[in-house]
Tab-separated table of C-alpha atoms in Angstrom:
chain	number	residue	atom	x	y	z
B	16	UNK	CA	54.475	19.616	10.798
B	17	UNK	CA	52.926	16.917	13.113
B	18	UNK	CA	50.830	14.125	12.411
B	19	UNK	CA	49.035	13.385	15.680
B	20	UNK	CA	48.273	9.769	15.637
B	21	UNK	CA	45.061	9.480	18.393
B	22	UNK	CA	44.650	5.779	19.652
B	23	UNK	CA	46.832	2.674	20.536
B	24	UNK	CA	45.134	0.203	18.957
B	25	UNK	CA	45.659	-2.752	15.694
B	26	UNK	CA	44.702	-0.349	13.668
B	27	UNK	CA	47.165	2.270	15.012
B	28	UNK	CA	49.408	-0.905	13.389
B	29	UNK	CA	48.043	-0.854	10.081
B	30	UNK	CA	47.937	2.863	10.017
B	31	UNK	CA	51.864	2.908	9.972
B	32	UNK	CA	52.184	0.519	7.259
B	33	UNK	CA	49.207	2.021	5.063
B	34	UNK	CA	49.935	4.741	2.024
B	35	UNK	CA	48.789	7.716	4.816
B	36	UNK	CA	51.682	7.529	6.801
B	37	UNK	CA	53.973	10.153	5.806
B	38	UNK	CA	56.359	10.385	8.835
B	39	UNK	CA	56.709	12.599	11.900
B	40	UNK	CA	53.994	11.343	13.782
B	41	UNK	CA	53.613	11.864	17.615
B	42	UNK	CA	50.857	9.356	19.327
B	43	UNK	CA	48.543	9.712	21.874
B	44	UNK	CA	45.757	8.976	24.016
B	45	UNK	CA	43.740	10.529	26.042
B	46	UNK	CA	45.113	9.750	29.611
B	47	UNK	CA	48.302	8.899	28.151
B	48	UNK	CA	50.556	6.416	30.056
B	49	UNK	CA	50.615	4.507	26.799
B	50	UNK	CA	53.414	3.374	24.726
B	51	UNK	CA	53.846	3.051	20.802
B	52	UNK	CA	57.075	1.492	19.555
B	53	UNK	CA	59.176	2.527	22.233
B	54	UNK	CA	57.362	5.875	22.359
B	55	UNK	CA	55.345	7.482	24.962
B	56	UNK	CA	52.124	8.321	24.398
B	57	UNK	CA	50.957	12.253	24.910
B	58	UNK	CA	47.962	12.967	26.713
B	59	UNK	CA	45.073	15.121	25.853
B	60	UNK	CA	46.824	17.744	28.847
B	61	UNK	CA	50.277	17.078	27.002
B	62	UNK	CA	48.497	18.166	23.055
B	63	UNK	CA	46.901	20.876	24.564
B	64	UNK	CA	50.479	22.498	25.477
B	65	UNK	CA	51.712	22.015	21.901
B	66	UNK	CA	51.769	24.705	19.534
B	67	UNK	CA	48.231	23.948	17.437
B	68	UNK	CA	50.183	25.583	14.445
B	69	UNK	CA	52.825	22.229	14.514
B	70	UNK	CA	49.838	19.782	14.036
B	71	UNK	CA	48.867	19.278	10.606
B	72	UNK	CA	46.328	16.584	11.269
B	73	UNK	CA	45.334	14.224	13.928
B	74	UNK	CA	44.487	10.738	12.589
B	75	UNK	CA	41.912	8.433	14.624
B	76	UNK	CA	42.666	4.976	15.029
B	77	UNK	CA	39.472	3.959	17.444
B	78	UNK	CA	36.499	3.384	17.323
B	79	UNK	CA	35.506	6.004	19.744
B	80	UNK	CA	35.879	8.941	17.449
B	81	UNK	CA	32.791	10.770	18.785
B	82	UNK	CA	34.483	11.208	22.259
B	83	UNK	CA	37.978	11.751	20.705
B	84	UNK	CA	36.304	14.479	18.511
B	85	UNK	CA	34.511	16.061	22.028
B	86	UNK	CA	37.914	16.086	23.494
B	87	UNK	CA	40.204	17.637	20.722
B	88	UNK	CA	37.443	20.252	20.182
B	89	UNK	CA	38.191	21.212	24.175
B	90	UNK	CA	41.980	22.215	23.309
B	91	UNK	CA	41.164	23.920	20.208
B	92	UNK	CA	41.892	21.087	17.636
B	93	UNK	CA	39.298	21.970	14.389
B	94	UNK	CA	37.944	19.082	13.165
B	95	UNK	CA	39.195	20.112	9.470
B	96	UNK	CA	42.594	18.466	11.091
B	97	UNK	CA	40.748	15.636	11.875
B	98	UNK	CA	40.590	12.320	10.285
B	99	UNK	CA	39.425	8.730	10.812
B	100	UNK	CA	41.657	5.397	9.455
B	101	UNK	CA	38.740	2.972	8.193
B	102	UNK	CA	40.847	-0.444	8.802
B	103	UNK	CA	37.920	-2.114	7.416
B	104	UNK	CA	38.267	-0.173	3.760
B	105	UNK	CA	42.062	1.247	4.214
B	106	UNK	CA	40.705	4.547	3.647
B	107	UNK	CA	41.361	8.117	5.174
B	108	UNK	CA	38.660	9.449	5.589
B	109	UNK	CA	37.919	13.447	6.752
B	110	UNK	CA	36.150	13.631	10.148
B	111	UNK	CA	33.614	16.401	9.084
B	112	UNK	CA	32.214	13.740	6.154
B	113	UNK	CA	30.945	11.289	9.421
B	114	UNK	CA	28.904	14.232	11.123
B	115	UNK	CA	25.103	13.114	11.291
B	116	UNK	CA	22.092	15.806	11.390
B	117	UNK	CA	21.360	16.829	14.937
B	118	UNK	CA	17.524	16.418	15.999
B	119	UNK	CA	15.519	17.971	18.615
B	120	UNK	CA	12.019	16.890	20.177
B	121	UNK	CA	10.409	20.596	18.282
B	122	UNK	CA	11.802	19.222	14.620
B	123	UNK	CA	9.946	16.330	15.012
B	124	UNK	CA	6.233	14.784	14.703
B	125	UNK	CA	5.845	11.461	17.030
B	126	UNK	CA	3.630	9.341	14.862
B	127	UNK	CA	1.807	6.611	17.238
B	128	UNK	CA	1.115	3.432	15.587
B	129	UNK	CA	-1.356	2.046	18.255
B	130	UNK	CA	-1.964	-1.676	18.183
B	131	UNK	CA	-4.864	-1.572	20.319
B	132	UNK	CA	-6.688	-0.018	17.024
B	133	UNK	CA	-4.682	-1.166	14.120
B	134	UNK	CA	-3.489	-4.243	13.058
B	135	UNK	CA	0.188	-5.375	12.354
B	136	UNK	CA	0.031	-5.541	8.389
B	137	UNK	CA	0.391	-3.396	4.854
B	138	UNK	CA	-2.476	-1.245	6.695
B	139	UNK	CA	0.305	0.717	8.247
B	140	UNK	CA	0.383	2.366	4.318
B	141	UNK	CA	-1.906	4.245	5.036
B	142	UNK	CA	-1.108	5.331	8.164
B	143	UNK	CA	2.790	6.504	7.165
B	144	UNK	CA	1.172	8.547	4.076
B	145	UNK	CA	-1.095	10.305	6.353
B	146	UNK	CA	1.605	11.331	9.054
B	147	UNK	CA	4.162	12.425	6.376
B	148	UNK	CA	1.428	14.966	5.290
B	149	UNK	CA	0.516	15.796	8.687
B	150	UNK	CA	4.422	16.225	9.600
B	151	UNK	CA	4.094	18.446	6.274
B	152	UNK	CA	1.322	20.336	7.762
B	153	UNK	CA	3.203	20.948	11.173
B	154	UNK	CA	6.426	22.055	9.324
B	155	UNK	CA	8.564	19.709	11.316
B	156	UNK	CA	11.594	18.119	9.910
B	157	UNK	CA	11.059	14.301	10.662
B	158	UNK	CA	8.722	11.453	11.743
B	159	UNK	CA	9.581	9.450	15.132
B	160	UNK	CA	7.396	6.401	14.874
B	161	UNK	CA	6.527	4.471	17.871
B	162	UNK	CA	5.040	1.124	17.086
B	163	UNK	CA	2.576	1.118	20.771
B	164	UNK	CA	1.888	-2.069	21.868
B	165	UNK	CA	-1.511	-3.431	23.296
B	166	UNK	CA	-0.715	-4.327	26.953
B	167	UNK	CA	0.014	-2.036	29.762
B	168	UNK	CA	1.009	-2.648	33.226
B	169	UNK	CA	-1.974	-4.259	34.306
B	170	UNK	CA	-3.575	-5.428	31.179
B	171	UNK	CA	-2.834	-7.714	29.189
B	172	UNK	CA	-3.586	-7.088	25.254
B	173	UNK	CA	-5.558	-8.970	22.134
B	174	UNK	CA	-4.001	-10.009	18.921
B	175	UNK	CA	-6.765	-10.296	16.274
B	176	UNK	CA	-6.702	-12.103	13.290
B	177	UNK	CA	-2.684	-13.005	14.076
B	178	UNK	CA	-1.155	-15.311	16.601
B	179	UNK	CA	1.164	-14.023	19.029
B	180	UNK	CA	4.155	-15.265	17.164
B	181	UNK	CA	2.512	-13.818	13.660
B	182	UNK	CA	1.770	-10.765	14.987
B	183	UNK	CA	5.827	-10.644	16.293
B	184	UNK	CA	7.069	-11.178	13.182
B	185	UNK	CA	4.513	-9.711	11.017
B	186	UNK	CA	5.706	-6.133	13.257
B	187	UNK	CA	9.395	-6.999	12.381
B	188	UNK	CA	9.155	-7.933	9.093
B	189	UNK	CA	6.235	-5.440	7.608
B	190	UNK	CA	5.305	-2.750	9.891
B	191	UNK	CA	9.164	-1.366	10.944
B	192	UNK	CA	10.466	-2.033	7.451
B	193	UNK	CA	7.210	0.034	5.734
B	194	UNK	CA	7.884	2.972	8.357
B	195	UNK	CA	11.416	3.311	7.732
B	196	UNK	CA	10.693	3.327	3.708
B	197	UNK	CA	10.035	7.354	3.945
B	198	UNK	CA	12.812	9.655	4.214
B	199	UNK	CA	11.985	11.815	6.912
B	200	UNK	CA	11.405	8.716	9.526
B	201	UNK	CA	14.726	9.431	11.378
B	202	UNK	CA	14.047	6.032	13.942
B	203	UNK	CA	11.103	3.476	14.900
B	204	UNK	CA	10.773	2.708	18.211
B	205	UNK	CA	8.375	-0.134	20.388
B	206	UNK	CA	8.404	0.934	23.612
B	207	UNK	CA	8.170	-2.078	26.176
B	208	UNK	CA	4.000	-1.346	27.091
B	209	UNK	CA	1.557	1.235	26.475
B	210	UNK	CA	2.228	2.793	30.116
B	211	UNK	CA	5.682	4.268	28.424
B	212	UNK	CA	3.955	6.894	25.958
B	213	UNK	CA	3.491	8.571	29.297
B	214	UNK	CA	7.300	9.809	28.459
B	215	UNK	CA	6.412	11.597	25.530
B	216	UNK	CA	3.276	13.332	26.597
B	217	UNK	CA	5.380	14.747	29.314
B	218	UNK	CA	8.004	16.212	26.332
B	219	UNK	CA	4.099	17.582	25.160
B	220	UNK	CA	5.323	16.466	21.766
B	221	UNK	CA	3.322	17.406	18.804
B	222	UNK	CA	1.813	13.894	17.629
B	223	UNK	CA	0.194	12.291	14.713
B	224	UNK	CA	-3.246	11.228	14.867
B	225	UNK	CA	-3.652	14.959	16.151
B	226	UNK	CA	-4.304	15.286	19.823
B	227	UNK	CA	-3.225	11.441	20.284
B	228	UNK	CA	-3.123	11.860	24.332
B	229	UNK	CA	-6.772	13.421	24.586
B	230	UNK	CA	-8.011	10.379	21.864
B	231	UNK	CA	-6.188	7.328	21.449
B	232	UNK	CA	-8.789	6.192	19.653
B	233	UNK	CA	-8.548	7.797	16.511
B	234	UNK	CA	-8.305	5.929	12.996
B	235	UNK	CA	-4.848	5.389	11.654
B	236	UNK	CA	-5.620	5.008	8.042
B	237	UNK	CA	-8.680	6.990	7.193
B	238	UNK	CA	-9.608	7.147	3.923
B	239	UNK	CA	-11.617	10.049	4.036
B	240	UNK	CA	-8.685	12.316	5.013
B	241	UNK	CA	-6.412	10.665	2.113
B	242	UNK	CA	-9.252	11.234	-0.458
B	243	UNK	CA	-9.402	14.698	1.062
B	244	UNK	CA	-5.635	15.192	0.471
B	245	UNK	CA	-6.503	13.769	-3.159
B	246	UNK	CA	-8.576	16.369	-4.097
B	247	UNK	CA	-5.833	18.896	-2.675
B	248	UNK	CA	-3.455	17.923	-5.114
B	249	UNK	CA	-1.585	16.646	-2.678
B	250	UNK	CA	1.547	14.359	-3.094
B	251	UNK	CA	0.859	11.187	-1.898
B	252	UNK	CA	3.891	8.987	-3.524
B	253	UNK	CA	6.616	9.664	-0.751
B	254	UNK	CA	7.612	5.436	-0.251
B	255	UNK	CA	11.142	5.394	-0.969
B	256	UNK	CA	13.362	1.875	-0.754
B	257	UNK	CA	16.374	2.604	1.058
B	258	UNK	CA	19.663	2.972	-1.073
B	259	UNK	CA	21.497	0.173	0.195
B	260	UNK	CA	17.962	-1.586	-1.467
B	261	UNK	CA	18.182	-0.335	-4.488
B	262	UNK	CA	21.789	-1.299	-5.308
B	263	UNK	CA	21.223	-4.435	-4.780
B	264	UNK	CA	18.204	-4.458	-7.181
B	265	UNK	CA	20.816	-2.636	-9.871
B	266	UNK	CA	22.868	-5.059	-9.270
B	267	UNK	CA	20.613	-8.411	-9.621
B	268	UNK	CA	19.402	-6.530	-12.664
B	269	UNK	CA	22.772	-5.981	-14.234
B	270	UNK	CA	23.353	-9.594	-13.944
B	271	UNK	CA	20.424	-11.549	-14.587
B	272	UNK	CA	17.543	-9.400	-17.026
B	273	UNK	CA	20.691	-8.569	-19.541
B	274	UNK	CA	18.539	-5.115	-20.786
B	275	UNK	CA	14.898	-7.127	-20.650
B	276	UNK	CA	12.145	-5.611	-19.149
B	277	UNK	CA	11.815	-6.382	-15.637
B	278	UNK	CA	7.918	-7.889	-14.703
B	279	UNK	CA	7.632	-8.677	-11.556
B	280	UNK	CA	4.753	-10.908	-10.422
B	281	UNK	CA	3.706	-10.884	-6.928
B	282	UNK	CA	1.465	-14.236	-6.123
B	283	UNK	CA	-0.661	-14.334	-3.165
B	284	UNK	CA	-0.591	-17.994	-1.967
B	285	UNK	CA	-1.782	-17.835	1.760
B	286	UNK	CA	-4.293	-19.680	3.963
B	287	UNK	CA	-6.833	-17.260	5.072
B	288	UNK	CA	-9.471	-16.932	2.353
B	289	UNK	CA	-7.659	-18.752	-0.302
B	290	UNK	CA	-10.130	-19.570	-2.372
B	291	UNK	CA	-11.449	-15.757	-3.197
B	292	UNK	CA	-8.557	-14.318	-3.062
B	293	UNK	CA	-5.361	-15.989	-4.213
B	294	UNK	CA	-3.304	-15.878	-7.436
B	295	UNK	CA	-4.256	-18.718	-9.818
B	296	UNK	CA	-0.544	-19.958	-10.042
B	297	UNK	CA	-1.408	-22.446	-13.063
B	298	UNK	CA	-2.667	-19.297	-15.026
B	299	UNK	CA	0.198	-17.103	-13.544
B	300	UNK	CA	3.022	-19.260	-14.287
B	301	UNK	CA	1.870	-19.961	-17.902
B	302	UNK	CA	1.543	-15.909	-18.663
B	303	UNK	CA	5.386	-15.932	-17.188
B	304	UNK	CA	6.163	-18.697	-19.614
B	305	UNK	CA	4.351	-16.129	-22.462
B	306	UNK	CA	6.256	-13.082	-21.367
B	307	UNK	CA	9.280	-15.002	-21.454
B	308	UNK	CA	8.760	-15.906	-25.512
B	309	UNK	CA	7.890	-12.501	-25.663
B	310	UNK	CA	11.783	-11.292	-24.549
B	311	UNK	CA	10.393	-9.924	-21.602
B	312	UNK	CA	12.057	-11.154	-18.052
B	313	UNK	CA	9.262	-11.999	-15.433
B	314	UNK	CA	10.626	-12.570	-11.839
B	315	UNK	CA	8.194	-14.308	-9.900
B	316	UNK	CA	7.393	-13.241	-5.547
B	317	UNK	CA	6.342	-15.886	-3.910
B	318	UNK	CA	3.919	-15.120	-0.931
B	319	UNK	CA	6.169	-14.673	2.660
B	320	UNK	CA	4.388	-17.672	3.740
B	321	UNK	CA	5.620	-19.968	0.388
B	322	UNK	CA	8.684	-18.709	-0.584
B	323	UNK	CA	9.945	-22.010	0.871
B	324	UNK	CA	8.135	-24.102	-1.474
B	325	UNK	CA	9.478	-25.090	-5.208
B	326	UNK	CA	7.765	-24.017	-8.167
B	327	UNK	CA	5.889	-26.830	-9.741
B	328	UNK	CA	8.812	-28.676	-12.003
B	329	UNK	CA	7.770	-27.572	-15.362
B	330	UNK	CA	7.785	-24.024	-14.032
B	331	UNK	CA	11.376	-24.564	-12.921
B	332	UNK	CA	12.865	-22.327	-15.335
B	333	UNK	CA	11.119	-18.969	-13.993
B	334	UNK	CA	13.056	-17.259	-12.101
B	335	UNK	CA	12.280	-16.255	-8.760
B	336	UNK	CA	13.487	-13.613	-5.899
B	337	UNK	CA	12.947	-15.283	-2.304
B	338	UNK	CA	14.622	-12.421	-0.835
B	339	UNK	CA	11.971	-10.277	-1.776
B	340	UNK	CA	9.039	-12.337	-0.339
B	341	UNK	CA	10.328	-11.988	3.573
B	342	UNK	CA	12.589	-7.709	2.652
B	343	UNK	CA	10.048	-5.249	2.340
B	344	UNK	CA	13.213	-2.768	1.617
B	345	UNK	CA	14.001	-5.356	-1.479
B	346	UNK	CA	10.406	-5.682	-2.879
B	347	UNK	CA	9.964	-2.269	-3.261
B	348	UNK	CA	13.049	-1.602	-4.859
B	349	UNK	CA	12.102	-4.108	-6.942
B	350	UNK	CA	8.833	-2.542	-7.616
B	351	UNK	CA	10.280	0.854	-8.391
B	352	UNK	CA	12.627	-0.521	-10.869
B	353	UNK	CA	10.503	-3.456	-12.525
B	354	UNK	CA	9.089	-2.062	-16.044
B	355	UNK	CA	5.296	-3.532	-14.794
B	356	UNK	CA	4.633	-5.132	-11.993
B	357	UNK	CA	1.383	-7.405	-11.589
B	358	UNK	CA	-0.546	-9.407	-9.346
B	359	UNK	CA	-3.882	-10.195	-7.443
B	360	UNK	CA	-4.870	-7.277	-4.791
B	361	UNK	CA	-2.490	-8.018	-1.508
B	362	UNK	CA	-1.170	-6.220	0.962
B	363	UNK	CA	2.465	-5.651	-0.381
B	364	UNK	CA	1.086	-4.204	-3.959
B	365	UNK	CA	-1.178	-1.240	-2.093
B	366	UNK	CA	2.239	-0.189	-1.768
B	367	UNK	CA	2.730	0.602	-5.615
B	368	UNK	CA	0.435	3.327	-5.409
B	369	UNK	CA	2.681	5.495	-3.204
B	370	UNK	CA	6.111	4.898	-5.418
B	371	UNK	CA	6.831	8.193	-7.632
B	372	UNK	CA	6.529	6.508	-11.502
B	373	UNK	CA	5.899	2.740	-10.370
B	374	UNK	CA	3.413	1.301	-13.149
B	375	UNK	CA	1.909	-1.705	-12.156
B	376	UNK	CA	-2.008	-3.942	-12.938
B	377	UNK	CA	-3.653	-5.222	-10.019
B	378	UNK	CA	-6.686	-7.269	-10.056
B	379	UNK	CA	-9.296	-7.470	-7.458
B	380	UNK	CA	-11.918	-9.673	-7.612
B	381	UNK	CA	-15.307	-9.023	-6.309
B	382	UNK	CA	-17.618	-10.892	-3.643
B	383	UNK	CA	-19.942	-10.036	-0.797
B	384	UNK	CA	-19.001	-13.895	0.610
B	385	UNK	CA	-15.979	-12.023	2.410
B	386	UNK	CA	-15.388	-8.656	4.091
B	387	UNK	CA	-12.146	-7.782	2.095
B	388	UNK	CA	-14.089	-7.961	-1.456
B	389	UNK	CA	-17.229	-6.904	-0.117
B	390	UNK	CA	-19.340	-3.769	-1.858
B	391	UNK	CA	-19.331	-2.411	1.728
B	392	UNK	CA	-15.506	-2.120	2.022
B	393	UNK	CA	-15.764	-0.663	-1.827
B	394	UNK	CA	-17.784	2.411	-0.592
B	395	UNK	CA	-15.470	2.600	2.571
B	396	UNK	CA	-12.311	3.252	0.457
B	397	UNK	CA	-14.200	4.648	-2.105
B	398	UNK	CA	-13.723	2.211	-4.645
B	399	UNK	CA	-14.941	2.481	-7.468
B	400	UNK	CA	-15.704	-1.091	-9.846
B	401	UNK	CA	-14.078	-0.678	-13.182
B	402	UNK	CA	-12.071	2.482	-11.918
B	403	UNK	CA	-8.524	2.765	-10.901
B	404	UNK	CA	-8.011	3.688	-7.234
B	405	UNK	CA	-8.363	7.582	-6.573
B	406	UNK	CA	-4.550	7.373	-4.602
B	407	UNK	CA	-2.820	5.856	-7.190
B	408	UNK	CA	0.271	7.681	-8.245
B	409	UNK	CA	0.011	7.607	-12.096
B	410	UNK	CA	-2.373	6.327	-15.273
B	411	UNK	CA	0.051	3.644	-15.582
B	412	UNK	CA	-0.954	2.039	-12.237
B	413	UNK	CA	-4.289	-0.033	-13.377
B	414	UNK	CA	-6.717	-1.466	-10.752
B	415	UNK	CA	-8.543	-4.428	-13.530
B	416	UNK	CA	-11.728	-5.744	-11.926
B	417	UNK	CA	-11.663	-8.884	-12.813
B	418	UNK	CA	-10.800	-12.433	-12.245
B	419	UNK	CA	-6.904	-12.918	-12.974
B	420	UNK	CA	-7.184	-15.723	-15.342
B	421	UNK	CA	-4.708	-16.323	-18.274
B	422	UNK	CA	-6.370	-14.356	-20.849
B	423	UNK	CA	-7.041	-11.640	-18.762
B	424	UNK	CA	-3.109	-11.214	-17.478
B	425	UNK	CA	-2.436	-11.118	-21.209
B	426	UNK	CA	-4.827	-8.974	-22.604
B	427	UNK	CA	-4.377	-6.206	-19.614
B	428	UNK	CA	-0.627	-6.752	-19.969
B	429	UNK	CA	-0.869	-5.910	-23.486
B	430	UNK	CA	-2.651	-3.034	-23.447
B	431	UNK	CA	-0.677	-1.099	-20.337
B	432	UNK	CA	2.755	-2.064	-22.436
B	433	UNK	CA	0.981	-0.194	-25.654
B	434	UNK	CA	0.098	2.178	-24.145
B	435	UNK	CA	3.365	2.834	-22.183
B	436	UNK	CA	5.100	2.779	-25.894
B	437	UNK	CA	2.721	5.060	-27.086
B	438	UNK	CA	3.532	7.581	-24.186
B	439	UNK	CA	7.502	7.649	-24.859
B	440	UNK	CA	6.895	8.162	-28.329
């Protein structure tokens, strides 16, 4: 029996000297013309004449192993007889395993993250829970999102609140990373202007807001519709970190907490509307000094924005996780596996709410002096003061209204960790 060895390449090389190589090997290519040790390469014409009973497998040594697939499937080869050498890993490994799902425009919802309407920050929450219930709804089996910019041909477009270069990065480092943190988001794509949706509403794609073509201008986190789904039962805690995420996570745990209980603390340190709404890092740093004497392991996450900046020096000893401050992917698989996580209302925590079993205290303080804090934006989202929020996944995710000073972290921090220990009792 023949081992068909597909490619002429340094891996071909390493092929021959590897554990897989078991003798009687023919090689070839697919135009042939090729030599191999002496030996003249067959052709894809010159396989196709051999008996397909003499081949026992065909082993790929290129890179190009969707074509070569394409092609031996044209002379009969079945891909059960078909494997690819992984140089990288010295492994032989079965062409079937490397097959991907194949998606069509019908299986799909096109989600349209407008930027003319929304802005380019932890909003987009919202917006991803909604469309995975719409896609739900629509029985389709996965989310395109297209991140539409504000410009067009002829126009030119507005970043608010976010310079040009913010807004850039903010899209690259939050908004992508949060859409591709549910499962059935199979790509993200920013098209080049806003005059290139016109290729999807000639596919007439089904699309999320509803009838996006006839309205553009349709809210892309609207909290009626999630309170809505509330009261449906429906589930709302679909965030997911992506694998690769969450090994890294078990592995910084393994290593550094040493079977402690993980407490992360996310700090918001940043410039707009500091002084209502950022983490008081004296009082913050001193609970983490507490929960240390306690045997519990706090991991301090520095605002994006500050992750550069040393702790002061008699807070050296806390440990901190810069990667998490600028890897949405990371902080939520840190979130998902911490035993509490805390911190002052921000945009990363919101997304606590929507990770299955994530427990978690968030304070928000209260003040008409700014929008954000505002009774106004209270009824809005209908929050309610001295009430958890109605979207959060579990009773184990506490919104305390109240200032975050020392006492307070301790006392709320106590009581969530009793009552955890009272519930696995």
């Amino acid at each position: 029996m023949l081992t068909v060895v597909y490619g002429i390449t340094s891996s071909t090389d390493m092929f021959m000297k590897s554990e897989f190589n078991h003798g009687n090997n023919v090689f070839a290519c697919t135009y042939g013309k090729e030599e191999y040790q002496g030996q003249l390469a067959h052709s894809l014409e010159d396989l196709a004449q051999l008996d397909p009973t003499s081949i026992s497998r065909v082993v790929i040594c290129s890179e190009f192993v969707q074509d070569i697939l394409k092609s031996l499937k044209s002379i009969h080869v079945d891909i059960s007889k078909c494997f690819f050498f992984n140089h990288m890993r010295e492994q032989l490994v079965p062409c079937d395993s490397l097959l991907t799902n194949s998606i069509c425009t019908d299986s799909t919802l096109y989600a349209i993250y407008d930027l003319a309407y929304n802005l380019p920050c932890f909003d987009v929450i919202t917006f991803i829970i909604l469309a995975e219930q719409e896609r739900l709804k629509q029985n389709k089996q996965y989310i395109q999102f297209i991140v539409l910019p504000s410009w067009n041909d002829s126009d030119a477009g507005v970043n608010v609140f976010h310079t040009k270069d913010d807004t850039q990065w903010r899209l690259e480092k939050v908004v992508k990373p949060m859409l591709s943190c549910l499962p059935s988001c199979i790509s993200v794509e920013q098209p080049l202007n806003r005059n290139q949706i016109e290729v999807y509403q000639a596919l007439n794609v089904v699309t999320y807001p509803d009838n996006y073509f006839q309205n553009n201008r349709q809210p892309a986190g609207d909290f009626k519709l999630l309170k809505r789904l509330v009261e449906e039962n429906a589930n709302l805690s679909v965030l997911t970190p992506p694998k690769q995420a969450q090994k890294i996570i078990e592995d910084y745990m393994r290593h550094y907490t040493q079977g402690k209980k993980l407490i992360t603390l996310t700090l918001r340190e940043y410039d707009a509307n500091p002084e209502y709404r950022n983490s008081k890092l004296s009082d913050w740093l001193r609970f983490a000094q507490t929960l240390q004497g306690k045997g519990f392991y706090p991991l301090i996450i520095r605002d994006t924005y500050a992750m550069g900046q040393p702790l002061p020096s008699e807070f050296s000893h806390i440990p901190t996780y810069p990667a998490a401050s600028i890897d949405v992917h990371l902080r939520l698989a840190l979130y998902q596996s911490a035993y509490i996580n805390m911190g002052i209302e921000n945009g990363p925590l919101y997304s606590i709410s929507y990770l299955k079993g994530a427990r978690s205290i968030i304070f928000r303080r209260q003040s008409n002096a700014i929008p954000n804090l505002s009774e106004r934006t209270n009824q809005n989202f209908f929050f309610k003061v001295g009430e958890n929020h109605f979207f959060n996944d579990n009773q184990f995710q506490i919104n305390a209204w109240m200032d975050d000073s020392f006492d307070n972290l301790l006392t709320q921090f106590q009581q969530l960790d009793e009552s955890i220990q009272r519930s696995e009792k």
